[in-house]
mmCIF file with all atom_site columns, C-alpha atoms in Angstrom:
data_model
loop_
_atom_site.group_PDB
_atom_site.id
_atom_site.type_symbol
_atom_site.label_atom_id
_atom_site.label_alt_id
_atom_site.label_comp_id
_atom_site.label_asym_id
_atom_site.label_entity_id
_atom_site.label_seq_id
_atom_site.pdbx_PDB_ins_code
_atom_site.Cartn_x
_atom_site.Cartn_y
_atom_site.Cartn_z
_atom_site.occupancy
_atom_site.B_iso_or_equiv
_atom_site.pdbx_formal_charge
_atom_site.auth_seq_id
_atom_site.auth_comp_id
_atom_site.auth_asym_id
_atom_site.auth_atom_id
_atom_site.pdbx_PDB_model_num
ATOM 1   C CA . MET A 1 1   ? 0.065   0.032  0.178  1.00 46.00 ? 1   MET A CA 1
ATOM 2   C CA . SER A 1 2   ? 1.070   3.982  -1.495 1.00 67.00 ? 2   SER A CA 1
ATOM 3   C CA . PHE A 1 3   ? 1.318   6.612  1.344  1.00 78.00 ? 3   PHE A CA 1
ATOM 4   C CA . ASP A 1 4   ? -0.837  9.024  0.584  1.00 91.00 ? 4   ASP A CA 1
ATOM 5   C CA . LYS A 1 5   ? -0.574  12.445 3.262  1.00 95.00 ? 5   LYS A CA 1
ATOM 6   C CA . GLU A 1 6   ? -3.737  14.221 1.988  1.00 95.00 ? 6   GLU A CA 1
ATOM 7   C CA . LYS A 1 7   ? -5.977  10.745 1.907  1.00 94.00 ? 7   LYS A CA 1
ATOM 8   C CA . ILE A 1 8   ? -4.312  10.256 5.130  1.00 94.00 ? 8   ILE A CA 1
ATOM 9   C CA . LEU A 1 9   ? -5.331  14.343 6.197  1.00 96.00 ? 9   LEU A CA 1
ATOM 10  C CA . ASN A 1 10  ? -8.624  14.203 5.026  1.00 95.00 ? 10  ASN A CA 1
ATOM 11  C CA . TYR A 1 11  ? -9.813  10.914 6.825  1.00 93.00 ? 11  TYR A CA 1
ATOM 12  C CA . CYS A 1 12  ? -8.380  11.828 10.425 1.00 95.00 ? 12  CYS A CA 1
ATOM 13  C CA . ASN A 1 13  ? -10.548 15.647 9.306  1.00 97.00 ? 13  ASN A CA 1
ATOM 14  C CA . LYS A 1 14  ? -13.897 13.667 8.805  1.00 95.00 ? 14  LYS A CA 1
ATOM 15  C CA . ILE A 1 15  ? -13.252 11.284 12.059 1.00 92.00 ? 15  ILE A CA 1
ATOM 16  C CA . SER A 1 16  ? -13.364 14.114 13.896 1.00 95.00 ? 16  SER A CA 1
ATOM 17  C CA . GLU A 1 17  ? -16.149 15.513 12.684 1.00 95.00 ? 17  GLU A CA 1
ATOM 18  C CA . ASN A 1 18  ? -19.292 16.010 15.822 1.00 96.00 ? 18  ASN A CA 1
ATOM 19  C CA . THR A 1 19  ? -15.957 15.304 18.815 1.00 96.00 ? 19  THR A CA 1
ATOM 20  C CA . LEU A 1 20  ? -13.936 16.926 21.270 1.00 97.00 ? 20  LEU A CA 1
ATOM 21  C CA . MET A 1 21  ? -11.211 17.782 18.195 1.00 96.00 ? 21  MET A CA 1
ATOM 22  C CA . ARG A 1 22  ? -13.192 19.823 16.956 1.00 96.00 ? 22  ARG A CA 1
ATOM 23  C CA . THR A 1 23  ? -14.687 21.552 20.022 1.00 97.00 ? 23  THR A CA 1
ATOM 24  C CA . LEU A 1 24  ? -11.238 21.959 20.413 1.00 98.00 ? 24  LEU A CA 1
ATOM 25  C CA . ASN A 1 25  ? -10.601 22.712 16.557 1.00 98.00 ? 25  ASN A CA 1
ATOM 26  C CA . ILE A 1 26  ? -7.726  20.636 16.410 1.00 98.00 ? 26  ILE A CA 1
ATOM 27  C CA . THR A 1 27  ? -6.372  20.358 12.360 1.00 98.00 ? 27  THR A CA 1
ATOM 28  C CA . TYR A 1 28  ? -4.879  17.875 10.990 1.00 98.00 ? 28  TYR A CA 1
ATOM 29  C CA . THR A 1 29  ? -1.820  19.396 9.207  1.00 98.00 ? 29  THR A CA 1
ATOM 30  C CA . ASP A 1 30  ? 0.828   16.884 8.157  1.00 98.00 ? 30  ASP A CA 1
ATOM 31  C CA . ALA A 1 31  ? 1.466   13.591 8.396  1.00 97.00 ? 31  ALA A CA 1
ATOM 32  C CA . GLY A 1 32  ? 4.523   10.657 7.029  1.00 94.00 ? 32  GLY A CA 1
ATOM 33  C CA . GLU A 1 33  ? 5.206   6.916  7.267  1.00 90.00 ? 33  GLU A CA 1
ATOM 34  C CA . ASP A 1 34  ? 6.258   7.676  11.454 1.00 92.00 ? 34  ASP A CA 1
ATOM 35  C CA . PHE A 1 35  ? 4.151   10.754 12.647 1.00 96.00 ? 35  PHE A CA 1
ATOM 36  C CA . LEU A 1 36  ? 1.344   12.621 12.562 1.00 98.00 ? 36  LEU A CA 1
ATOM 37  C CA . VAL A 1 37  ? 0.936   16.037 13.096 1.00 98.00 ? 37  VAL A CA 1
ATOM 38  C CA . ALA A 1 38  ? -2.135  18.092 14.579 1.00 98.00 ? 38  ALA A CA 1
ATOM 39  C CA . THR A 1 39  ? -2.570  22.086 15.183 1.00 98.00 ? 39  THR A CA 1
ATOM 40  C CA . MET A 1 40  ? -4.741  24.165 17.915 1.00 98.00 ? 40  MET A CA 1
ATOM 41  C CA . PRO A 1 41  ? -5.489  27.353 18.083 1.00 98.00 ? 41  PRO A CA 1
ATOM 42  C CA . VAL A 1 42  ? -4.982  28.606 21.471 1.00 98.00 ? 42  VAL A CA 1
ATOM 43  C CA . ASN A 1 43  ? -7.177  30.925 22.971 1.00 98.00 ? 43  ASN A CA 1
ATOM 44  C CA . SER A 1 44  ? -9.881  31.781 25.892 1.00 97.00 ? 44  SER A CA 1
ATOM 45  C CA . SER A 1 45  ? -11.656 28.686 25.270 1.00 97.00 ? 45  SER A CA 1
ATOM 46  C CA . VAL A 1 46  ? -8.608  25.875 25.836 1.00 98.00 ? 46  VAL A CA 1
ATOM 47  C CA . HIS A 1 47  ? -7.520  28.511 28.584 1.00 98.00 ? 47  HIS A CA 1
ATOM 48  C CA . GLN A 1 48  ? -7.697  27.983 32.597 1.00 97.00 ? 48  GLN A CA 1
ATOM 49  C CA . PRO A 1 49  ? -8.857  30.962 34.781 1.00 97.00 ? 49  PRO A CA 1
ATOM 50  C CA . VAL A 1 50  ? -5.415  32.245 35.058 1.00 97.00 ? 50  VAL A CA 1
ATOM 51  C CA . GLY A 1 51  ? -5.319  33.082 31.475 1.00 97.00 ? 51  GLY A CA 1
ATOM 52  C CA . ILE A 1 52  ? -2.965  30.588 30.132 1.00 98.00 ? 52  ILE A CA 1
ATOM 53  C CA . LEU A 1 53  ? -3.674  27.150 28.403 1.00 98.00 ? 53  LEU A CA 1
ATOM 54  C CA . HIS A 1 54  ? -4.670  24.764 30.440 1.00 98.00 ? 54  HIS A CA 1
ATOM 55  C CA . GLY A 1 55  ? -3.163  21.382 30.656 1.00 98.00 ? 55  GLY A CA 1
ATOM 56  C CA . GLY A 1 56  ? -5.934  19.266 30.151 1.00 98.00 ? 56  GLY A CA 1
ATOM 57  C CA . ALA A 1 57  ? -6.088  20.217 26.593 1.00 98.00 ? 57  ALA A CA 1
ATOM 58  C CA . THR A 1 58  ? -2.211  20.072 26.244 1.00 98.00 ? 58  THR A CA 1
ATOM 59  C CA . VAL A 1 59  ? -3.127  16.526 26.934 1.00 98.00 ? 59  VAL A CA 1
ATOM 60  C CA . ALA A 1 60  ? -5.912  15.842 24.688 1.00 98.00 ? 60  ALA A CA 1
ATOM 61  C CA . LEU A 1 61  ? -4.412  17.360 21.574 1.00 98.00 ? 61  LEU A CA 1
ATOM 62  C CA . ALA A 1 62  ? -1.703  14.667 22.580 1.00 98.00 ? 62  ALA A CA 1
ATOM 63  C CA . GLU A 1 63  ? -3.969  12.389 22.660 1.00 98.00 ? 63  GLU A CA 1
ATOM 64  C CA . SER A 1 64  ? -5.724  12.952 19.692 1.00 98.00 ? 64  SER A CA 1
ATOM 65  C CA . VAL A 1 65  ? -2.954  12.761 17.892 1.00 98.00 ? 65  VAL A CA 1
ATOM 66  C CA . GLY A 1 66  ? -1.253  10.109 19.189 1.00 98.00 ? 66  GLY A CA 1
ATOM 67  C CA . SER A 1 67  ? -4.282  7.855  19.021 1.00 97.00 ? 67  SER A CA 1
ATOM 68  C CA . ALA A 1 68  ? -5.352  9.214  15.372 1.00 96.00 ? 68  ALA A CA 1
ATOM 69  C CA . ALA A 1 69  ? -1.529  8.337  14.511 1.00 97.00 ? 69  ALA A CA 1
ATOM 70  C CA . SER A 1 70  ? -1.687  4.677  15.397 1.00 97.00 ? 70  SER A CA 1
ATOM 71  C CA . MET A 1 71  ? -5.264  4.356  13.688 1.00 93.00 ? 71  MET A CA 1
ATOM 72  C CA . LEU A 1 72  ? -3.417  4.265  10.349 1.00 91.00 ? 72  LEU A CA 1
ATOM 73  C CA . PHE A 1 73  ? -1.340  1.260  11.324 1.00 92.00 ? 73  PHE A CA 1
ATOM 74  C CA . VAL A 1 74  ? -4.421  -1.085 12.131 1.00 93.00 ? 74  VAL A CA 1
ATOM 75  C CA . ASN A 1 75  ? -6.775  -2.340 9.983  1.00 91.00 ? 75  ASN A CA 1
ATOM 76  C CA . PRO A 1 76  ? -10.236 -0.628 10.878 1.00 87.00 ? 76  PRO A CA 1
ATOM 77  C CA . GLU A 1 77  ? -12.484 -3.303 10.272 1.00 91.00 ? 77  GLU A CA 1
ATOM 78  C CA . VAL A 1 78  ? -10.621 -5.738 13.144 1.00 94.00 ? 78  VAL A CA 1
ATOM 79  C CA . SER A 1 79  ? -8.661  -3.787 15.221 1.00 95.00 ? 79  SER A CA 1
ATOM 80  C CA . ASP A 1 80  ? -10.037 -0.722 17.669 1.00 96.00 ? 80  ASP A CA 1
ATOM 81  C CA . VAL A 1 81  ? -7.304  1.395  18.883 1.00 97.00 ? 81  VAL A CA 1
ATOM 82  C CA . ARG A 1 82  ? -7.272  2.452  22.517 1.00 97.00 ? 82  ARG A CA 1
ATOM 83  C CA . GLY A 1 83  ? -5.313  4.853  25.189 1.00 97.00 ? 83  GLY A CA 1
ATOM 84  C CA . ILE A 1 84  ? -4.263  2.820  28.377 1.00 98.00 ? 84  ILE A CA 1
ATOM 85  C CA . GLU A 1 85  ? -2.046  5.637  29.229 1.00 98.00 ? 85  GLU A CA 1
ATOM 86  C CA . ILE A 1 86  ? -0.910  9.530  28.760 1.00 98.00 ? 86  ILE A CA 1
ATOM 87  C CA . SER A 1 87  ? 1.891   11.186 30.525 1.00 98.00 ? 87  SER A CA 1
ATOM 88  C CA . ALA A 1 88  ? 2.393   15.211 29.911 1.00 98.00 ? 88  ALA A CA 1
ATOM 89  C CA . ASN A 1 89  ? 5.516   17.207 31.030 1.00 98.00 ? 89  ASN A CA 1
ATOM 90  C CA . HIS A 1 90  ? 4.447   21.219 30.347 1.00 98.00 ? 90  HIS A CA 1
ATOM 91  C CA . LEU A 1 91  ? 7.695   23.011 30.032 1.00 98.00 ? 91  LEU A CA 1
ATOM 92  C CA . LYS A 1 92  ? 6.548   26.400 28.773 1.00 98.00 ? 92  LYS A CA 1
ATOM 93  C CA . SER A 1 93  ? 3.328   28.605 28.976 1.00 97.00 ? 93  SER A CA 1
ATOM 94  C CA . LYS A 1 94  ? 1.617   30.261 26.371 1.00 98.00 ? 94  LYS A CA 1
ATOM 95  C CA . ARG A 1 95  ? -1.300  32.708 26.090 1.00 98.00 ? 95  ARG A CA 1
ATOM 96  C CA . ASN A 1 96  ? -2.164  33.473 22.413 1.00 98.00 ? 96  ASN A CA 1
ATOM 97  C CA . GLY A 1 97  ? -1.488  30.989 19.275 1.00 98.00 ? 97  GLY A CA 1
ATOM 98  C CA . ILE A 1 98  ? -1.470  27.894 17.925 1.00 98.00 ? 98  ILE A CA 1
ATOM 99  C CA . VAL A 1 99  ? 0.383   25.506 18.642 1.00 98.00 ? 99  VAL A CA 1
ATOM 100 C CA . THR A 1 100 ? 1.497   22.294 16.891 1.00 98.00 ? 100 THR A CA 1
ATOM 101 C CA . ALA A 1 101 ? 1.650   18.481 18.365 1.00 98.00 ? 101 ALA A CA 1
ATOM 102 C CA . THR A 1 102 ? 4.228   15.999 16.285 1.00 98.00 ? 102 THR A CA 1
ATOM 103 C CA . ALA A 1 103 ? 3.224   12.217 17.172 1.00 98.00 ? 103 ALA A CA 1
ATOM 104 C CA . LYS A 1 104 ? 6.321   10.426 16.642 1.00 98.00 ? 104 LYS A CA 1
ATOM 105 C CA . ILE A 1 105 ? 6.514   6.194  16.876 1.00 97.00 ? 105 ILE A CA 1
ATOM 106 C CA . VAL A 1 106 ? 8.557   5.148  19.461 1.00 97.00 ? 106 VAL A CA 1
ATOM 107 C CA . HIS A 1 107 ? 7.519   1.362  19.676 1.00 97.00 ? 107 HIS A CA 1
ATOM 108 C CA . LYS A 1 108 ? 5.024   -0.583 17.017 1.00 96.00 ? 108 LYS A CA 1
ATOM 109 C CA . GLY A 1 109 ? 4.049   -3.826 18.998 1.00 96.00 ? 109 GLY A CA 1
ATOM 110 C CA . ARG A 1 110 ? 1.000   -6.100 17.163 1.00 94.00 ? 110 ARG A CA 1
ATOM 111 C CA . SER A 1 111 ? -0.535  -4.975 20.382 1.00 97.00 ? 111 SER A CA 1
ATOM 112 C CA . ILE A 1 112 ? 1.031   -1.799 22.145 1.00 98.00 ? 112 ILE A CA 1
ATOM 113 C CA . HIS A 1 113 ? 2.134   1.249  20.315 1.00 98.00 ? 113 HIS A CA 1
ATOM 114 C CA . LEU A 1 114 ? 4.173   3.601  22.285 1.00 98.00 ? 114 LEU A CA 1
ATOM 115 C CA . TRP A 1 115 ? 4.486   7.428  20.696 1.00 98.00 ? 115 TRP A CA 1
ATOM 116 C CA . GLU A 1 116 ? 6.377   10.510 21.926 1.00 98.00 ? 116 GLU A CA 1
ATOM 117 C CA . ILE A 1 117 ? 4.369   13.290 21.045 1.00 98.00 ? 117 ILE A CA 1
ATOM 118 C CA . ARG A 1 118 ? 5.467   17.087 20.868 1.00 98.00 ? 118 ARG A CA 1
ATOM 119 C CA . ILE A 1 119 ? 4.164   20.378 21.036 1.00 98.00 ? 119 ILE A CA 1
ATOM 120 C CA . VAL A 1 120 ? 5.587   23.447 20.539 1.00 98.00 ? 120 VAL A CA 1
ATOM 121 C CA . ASP A 1 121 ? 4.352   26.989 19.657 1.00 98.00 ? 121 ASP A CA 1
ATOM 122 C CA . GLU A 1 122 ? 5.118   29.228 16.489 1.00 98.00 ? 122 GLU A CA 1
ATOM 123 C CA . ASN A 1 123 ? 8.737   29.604 17.192 1.00 97.00 ? 123 ASN A CA 1
ATOM 124 C CA . ASP A 1 124 ? 9.944   26.053 17.978 1.00 98.00 ? 124 ASP A CA 1
ATOM 125 C CA . ASN A 1 125 ? 8.798   26.649 21.960 1.00 98.00 ? 125 ASN A CA 1
ATOM 126 C CA . LEU A 1 126 ? 8.805   23.164 23.399 1.00 98.00 ? 126 LEU A CA 1
ATOM 127 C CA . ILE A 1 127 ? 5.213   23.739 25.898 1.00 98.00 ? 127 ILE A CA 1
ATOM 128 C CA . SER A 1 128 ? 5.352   19.651 26.008 1.00 98.00 ? 128 SER A CA 1
ATOM 129 C CA . LEU A 1 129 ? 6.407   17.077 26.084 1.00 98.00 ? 129 LEU A CA 1
ATOM 130 C CA . CYS A 1 130 ? 3.827   13.584 26.323 1.00 98.00 ? 130 CYS A CA 1
ATOM 131 C CA . LYS A 1 131 ? 4.227   10.025 25.867 1.00 98.00 ? 131 LYS A CA 1
ATOM 132 C CA . LEU A 1 132 ? 1.070   7.806  25.615 1.00 98.00 ? 132 LEU A CA 1
ATOM 133 C CA . THR A 1 133 ? 0.444   4.214  25.085 1.00 98.00 ? 133 THR A CA 1
ATOM 134 C CA . ASN A 1 134 ? -2.063  2.887  23.005 1.00 98.00 ? 134 ASN A CA 1
ATOM 135 C CA . MET A 1 135 ? -3.155  -0.739 22.567 1.00 98.00 ? 135 MET A CA 1
ATOM 136 C CA . ILE A 1 136 ? -4.698  -2.000 19.920 1.00 98.00 ? 136 ILE A CA 1
ATOM 137 C CA . LEU A 1 137 ? -7.411  -4.739 20.813 1.00 97.00 ? 137 LEU A CA 1
ATOM 138 C CA . PRO A 1 138 ? -9.804  -7.290 17.913 1.00 95.00 ? 138 PRO A CA 1
ATOM 139 C CA . LYS A 1 139 ? -13.155 -5.353 17.275 1.00 92.00 ? 139 LYS A CA 1
ATOM 140 C CA . ARG A 1 140 ? -15.790 -6.509 19.213 1.00 86.00 ? 140 ARG A CA 1
ATOM 141 C CA . LYS A 1 141 ? -18.948 -7.287 17.720 1.00 77.00 ? 141 LYS A CA 1
ATOM 142 C CA . SER A 1 142 ? -21.658 -4.977 17.853 1.00 69.00 ? 142 SER A CA 1
ATOM 143 C CA . GLU A 1 143 ? -24.010 -7.650 20.132 1.00 54.00 ? 143 GLU A CA 1
ATOM 144 C CA . ASP A 1 144 ? -20.833 -7.002 22.317 1.00 54.00 ? 144 ASP A CA 1
ATOM 145 C CA . LYS A 1 145 ? -20.703 -3.568 22.752 1.00 52.00 ? 145 LYS A CA 1
#
């Protein structure tokens, strides 16, 4: 199967309709053989009360891009992706602008994917460094859900 960046980005943005990703205005912007990139605007809708980017919004961005990246490695008709652990180190605050999350695969096993997600601002300042572990499960039959 050949790599089709536009098809992947269209797919990721399409499956995000009517989800938290739309609520947070997360947009998938770039993809490669071993990475996926998404952006999120930083404004009052993702601020904590003191007027800076909320860590929870940052983690939601990280998990969104890492989980979508795992989906690119599995057949969605037979497998499901579930995030089972995420950690984040918030290193710099951000008041406004855009943050960009890049998920890069660290380990791609049959049942576990490990991702490193770097979240940077427009000047490539590291805002947060995250690690996401996804479990790959066999898709359950609809009557079992």
